[in-house]
GROMACS .gro file of C-alpha atoms in nm:
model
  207
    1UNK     CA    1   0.000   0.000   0.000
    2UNK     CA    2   0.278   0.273   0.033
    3UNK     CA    3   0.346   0.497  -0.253
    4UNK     CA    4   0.544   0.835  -0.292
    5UNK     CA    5   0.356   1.023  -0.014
    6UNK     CA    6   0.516   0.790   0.271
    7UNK     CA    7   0.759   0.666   0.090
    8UNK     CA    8   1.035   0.624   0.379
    9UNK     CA    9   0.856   0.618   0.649
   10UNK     CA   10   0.906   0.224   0.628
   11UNK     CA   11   1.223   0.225   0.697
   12UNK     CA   12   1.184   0.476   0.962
   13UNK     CA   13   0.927   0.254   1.128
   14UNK     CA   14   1.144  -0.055   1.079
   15UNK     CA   15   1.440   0.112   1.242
   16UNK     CA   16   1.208   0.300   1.544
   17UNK     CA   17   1.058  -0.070   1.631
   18UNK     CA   18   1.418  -0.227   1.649
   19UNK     CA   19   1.555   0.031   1.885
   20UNK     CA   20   1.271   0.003   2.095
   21UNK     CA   21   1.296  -0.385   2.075
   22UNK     CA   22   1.644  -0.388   2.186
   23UNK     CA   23   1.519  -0.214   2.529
   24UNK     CA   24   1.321  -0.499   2.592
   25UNK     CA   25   1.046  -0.251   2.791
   26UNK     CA   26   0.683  -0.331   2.800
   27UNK     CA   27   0.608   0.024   2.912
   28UNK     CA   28   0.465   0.338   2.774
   29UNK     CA   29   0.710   0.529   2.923
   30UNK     CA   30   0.984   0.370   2.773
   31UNK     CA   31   0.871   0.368   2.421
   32UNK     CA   32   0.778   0.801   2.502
   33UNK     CA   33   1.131   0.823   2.587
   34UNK     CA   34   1.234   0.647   2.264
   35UNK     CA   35   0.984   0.844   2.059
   36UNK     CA   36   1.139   1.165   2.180
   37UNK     CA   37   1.520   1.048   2.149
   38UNK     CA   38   1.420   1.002   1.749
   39UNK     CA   39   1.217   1.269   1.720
   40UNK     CA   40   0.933   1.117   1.561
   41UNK     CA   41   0.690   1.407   1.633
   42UNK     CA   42   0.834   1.517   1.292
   43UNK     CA   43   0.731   1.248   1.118
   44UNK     CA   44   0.398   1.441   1.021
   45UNK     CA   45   0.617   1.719   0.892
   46UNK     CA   46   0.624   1.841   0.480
   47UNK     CA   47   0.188   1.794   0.375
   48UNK     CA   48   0.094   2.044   0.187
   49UNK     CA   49  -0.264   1.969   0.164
   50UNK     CA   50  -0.571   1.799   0.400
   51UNK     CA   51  -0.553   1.551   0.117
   52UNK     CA   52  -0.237   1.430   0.127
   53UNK     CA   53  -0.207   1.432   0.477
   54UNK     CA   54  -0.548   1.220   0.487
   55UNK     CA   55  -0.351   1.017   0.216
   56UNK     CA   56  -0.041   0.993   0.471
   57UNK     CA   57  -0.214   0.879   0.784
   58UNK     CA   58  -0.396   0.600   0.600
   59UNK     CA   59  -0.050   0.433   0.475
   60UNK     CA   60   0.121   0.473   0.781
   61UNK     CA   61  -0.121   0.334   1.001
   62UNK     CA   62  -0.139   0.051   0.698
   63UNK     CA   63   0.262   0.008   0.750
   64UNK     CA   64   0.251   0.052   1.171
   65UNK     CA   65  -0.044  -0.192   1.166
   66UNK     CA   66   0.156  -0.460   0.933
   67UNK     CA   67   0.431  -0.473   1.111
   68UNK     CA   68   0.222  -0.522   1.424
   69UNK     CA   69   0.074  -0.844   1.277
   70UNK     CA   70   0.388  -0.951   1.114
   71UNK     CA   71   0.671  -0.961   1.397
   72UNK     CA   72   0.770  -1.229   1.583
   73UNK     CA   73   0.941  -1.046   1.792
   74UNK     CA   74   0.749  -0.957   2.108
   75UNK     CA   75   0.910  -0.642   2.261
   76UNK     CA   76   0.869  -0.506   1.882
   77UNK     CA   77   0.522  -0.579   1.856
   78UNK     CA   78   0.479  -0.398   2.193
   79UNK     CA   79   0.636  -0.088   2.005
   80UNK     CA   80   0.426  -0.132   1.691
   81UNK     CA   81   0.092  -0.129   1.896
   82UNK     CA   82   0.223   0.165   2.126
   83UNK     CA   83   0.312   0.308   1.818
   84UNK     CA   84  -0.034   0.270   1.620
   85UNK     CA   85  -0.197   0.438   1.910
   86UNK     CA   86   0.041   0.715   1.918
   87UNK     CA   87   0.035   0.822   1.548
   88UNK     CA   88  -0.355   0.790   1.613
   89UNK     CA   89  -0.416   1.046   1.879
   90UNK     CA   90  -0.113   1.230   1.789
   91UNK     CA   91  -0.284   1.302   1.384
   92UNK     CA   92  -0.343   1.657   1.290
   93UNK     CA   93  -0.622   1.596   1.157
   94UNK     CA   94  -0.807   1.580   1.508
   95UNK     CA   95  -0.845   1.164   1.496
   96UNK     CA   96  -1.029   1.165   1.139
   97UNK     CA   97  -0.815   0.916   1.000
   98UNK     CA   98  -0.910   0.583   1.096
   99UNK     CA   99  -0.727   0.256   1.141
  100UNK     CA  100  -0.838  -0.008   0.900
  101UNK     CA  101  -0.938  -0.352   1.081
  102UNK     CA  102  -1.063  -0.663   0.933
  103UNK     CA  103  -1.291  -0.853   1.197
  104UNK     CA  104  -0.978  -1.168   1.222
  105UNK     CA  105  -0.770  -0.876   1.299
  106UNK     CA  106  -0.967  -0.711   1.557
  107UNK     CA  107  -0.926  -1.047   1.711
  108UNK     CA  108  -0.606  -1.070   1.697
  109UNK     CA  109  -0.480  -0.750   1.839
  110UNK     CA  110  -0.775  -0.830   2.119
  111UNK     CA  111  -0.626  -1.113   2.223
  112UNK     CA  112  -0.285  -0.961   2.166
  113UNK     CA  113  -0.411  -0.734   2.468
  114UNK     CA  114  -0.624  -0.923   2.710
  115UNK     CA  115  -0.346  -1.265   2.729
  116UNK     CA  116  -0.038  -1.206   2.924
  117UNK     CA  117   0.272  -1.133   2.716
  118UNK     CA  118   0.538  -1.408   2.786
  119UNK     CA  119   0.341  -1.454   3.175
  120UNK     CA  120   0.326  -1.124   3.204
  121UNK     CA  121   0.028  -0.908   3.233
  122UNK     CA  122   0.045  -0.563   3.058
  123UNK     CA  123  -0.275  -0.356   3.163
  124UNK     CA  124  -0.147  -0.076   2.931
  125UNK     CA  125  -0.257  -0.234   2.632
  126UNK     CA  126  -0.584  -0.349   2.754
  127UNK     CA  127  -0.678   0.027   2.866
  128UNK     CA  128  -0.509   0.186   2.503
  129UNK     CA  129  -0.661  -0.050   2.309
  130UNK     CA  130  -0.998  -0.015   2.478
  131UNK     CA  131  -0.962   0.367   2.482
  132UNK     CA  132  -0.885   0.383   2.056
  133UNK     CA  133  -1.220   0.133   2.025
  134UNK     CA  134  -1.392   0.420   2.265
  135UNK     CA  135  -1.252   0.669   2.100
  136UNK     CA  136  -1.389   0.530   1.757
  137UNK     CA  137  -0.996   0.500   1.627
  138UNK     CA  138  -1.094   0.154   1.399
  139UNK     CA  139  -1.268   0.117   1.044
  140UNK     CA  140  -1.437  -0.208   1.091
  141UNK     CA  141  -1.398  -0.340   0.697
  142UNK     CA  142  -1.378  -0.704   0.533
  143UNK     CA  143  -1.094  -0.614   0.326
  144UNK     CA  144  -0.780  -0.415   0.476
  145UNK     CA  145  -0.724  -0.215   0.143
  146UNK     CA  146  -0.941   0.067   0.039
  147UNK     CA  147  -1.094   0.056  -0.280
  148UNK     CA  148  -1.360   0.195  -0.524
  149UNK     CA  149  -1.451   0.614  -0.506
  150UNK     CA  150  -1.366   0.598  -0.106
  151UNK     CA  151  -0.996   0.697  -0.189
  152UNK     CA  152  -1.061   0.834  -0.463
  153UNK     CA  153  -1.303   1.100  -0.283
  154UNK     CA  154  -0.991   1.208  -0.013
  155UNK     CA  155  -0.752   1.226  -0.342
  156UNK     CA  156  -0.961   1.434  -0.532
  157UNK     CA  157  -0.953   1.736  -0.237
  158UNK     CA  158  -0.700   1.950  -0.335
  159UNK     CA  159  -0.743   2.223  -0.028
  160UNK     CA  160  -0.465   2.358   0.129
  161UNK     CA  161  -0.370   2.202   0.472
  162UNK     CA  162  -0.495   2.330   0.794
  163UNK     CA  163  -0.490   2.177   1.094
  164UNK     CA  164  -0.792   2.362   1.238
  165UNK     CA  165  -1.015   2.157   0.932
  166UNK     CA  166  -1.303   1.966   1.025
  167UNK     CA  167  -1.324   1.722   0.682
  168UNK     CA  168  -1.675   1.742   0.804
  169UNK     CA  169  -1.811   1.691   0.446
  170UNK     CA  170  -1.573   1.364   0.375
  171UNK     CA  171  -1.667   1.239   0.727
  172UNK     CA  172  -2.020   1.256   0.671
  173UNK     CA  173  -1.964   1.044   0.350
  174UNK     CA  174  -1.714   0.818   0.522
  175UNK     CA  175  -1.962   0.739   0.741
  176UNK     CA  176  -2.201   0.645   0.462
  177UNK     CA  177  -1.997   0.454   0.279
  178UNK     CA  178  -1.928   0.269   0.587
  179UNK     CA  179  -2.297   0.136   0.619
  180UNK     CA  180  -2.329  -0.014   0.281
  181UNK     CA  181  -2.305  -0.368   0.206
  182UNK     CA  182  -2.120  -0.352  -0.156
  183UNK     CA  183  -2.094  -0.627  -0.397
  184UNK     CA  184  -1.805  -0.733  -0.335
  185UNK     CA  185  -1.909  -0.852   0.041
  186UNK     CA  186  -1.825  -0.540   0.282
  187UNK     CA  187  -1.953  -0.614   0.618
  188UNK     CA  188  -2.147  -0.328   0.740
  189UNK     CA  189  -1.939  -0.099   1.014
  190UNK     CA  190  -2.240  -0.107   1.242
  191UNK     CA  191  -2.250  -0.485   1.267
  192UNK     CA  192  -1.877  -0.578   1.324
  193UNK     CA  193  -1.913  -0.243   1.622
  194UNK     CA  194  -2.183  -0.462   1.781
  195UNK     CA  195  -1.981  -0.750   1.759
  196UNK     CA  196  -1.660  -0.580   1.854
  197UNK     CA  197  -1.832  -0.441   2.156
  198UNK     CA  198  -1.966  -0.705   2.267
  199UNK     CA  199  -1.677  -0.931   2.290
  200UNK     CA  200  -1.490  -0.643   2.447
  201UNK     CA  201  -1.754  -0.611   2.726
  202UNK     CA  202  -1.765  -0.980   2.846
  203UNK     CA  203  -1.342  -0.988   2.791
  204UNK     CA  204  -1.368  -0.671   3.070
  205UNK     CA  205  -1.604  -0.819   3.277
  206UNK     CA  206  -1.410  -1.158   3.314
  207UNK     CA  207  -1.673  -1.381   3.148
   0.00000   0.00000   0.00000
């Protein structure tokens, strides 16, 4: 999924998650203190437009999220989730950017967060990942790549980029798109939420 607009950013993300990994921490803290050593506040630096910035956020969370599902290596997966819900809540685009989730994913990461890492408990990752579903943060989809007039809708905004911008119009169409069932099989939004919730509830409540 990464093109020209992020181009680099995966091998910024690559080398991020192996310095972190080499800490071996399972805390926040630790991965704050590595985010600030590399400066990766910048990493949101140089778009020019709401557009491409929309564009941005959707391939980096892609690449964040991959690399989450891909390693192996636990204290890097650690940094790849802490690092997902940084970029999130850290967005200038106020949180409008969402991360894409198929339902076997949602499970994953779920049960990435409620079983003990290695016989170790890590309540941080319960409470983030509980606060992004919350906090709306996930696209509930059945395929993880966009396709069809959805990206073709953020492309086609050429306005310049301010950080104060609601995207109130492309939400509101987001949000319709979301509740279609296409041909192609997309699950409505609505009904993987319920399910989502659901199974987040009784995880919560121990049953």
């Amino acid at each position: 999924m990464a093109s020209a607009i992020s181009n680099g950013f995966r091998e910024d993300c690559s080398e991020f998650l192996s310095d972190f990994a080499k800490l071996k921490a399972t805390d926040y803290s630790a991965f704050c203190q590595e985010w600030k050593r590399n400066n990766f506040q910048y990493i949101f630096f140089g778009r020019n437009t709401d557009a491409e910035m929309a564009e941005y956020l959707g391939e980096i969370f892609y690449t964040v999220k991959k690399f989450f599902f891909a390693s192996k290596n636990l204290f890097e997966r650690i940094g790849a989730f802490y690092l997902l819900y940084t970029l999130y809540f850290k967005q200038p685009l106020f949180m409008f950017c969402k991360i894409r989730l198929t339902l076997e994913e949602w499970r994953v990461m779920k049960d990435f967060a409620r079983l003990p890492q290695n016989g170790q408990a890590l309540p941080q990752i319960t409470v983030m990942l509980w606060k992004m579903f919350k906090s709306d943060a996930f696209r509930f989809v059945q395929d993880e790549l966009e396709r069809g007039f959805d990206r073709f809708y953020f492309k086609s905004s050429g306005t310049s980029y301010d950080s104060s911008s609601s995207f109130r119009t492309n939400k509101d169409l987001e949000k319709e798109l979301q509740t279609l069932t296409a041909p192609d099989g997309l699950i409505k939004a609505t009904e993987i939420l319920e399910m989502g919730y659901n199974e987040m509830k009784e995880a919560l409540d121990g049953k």
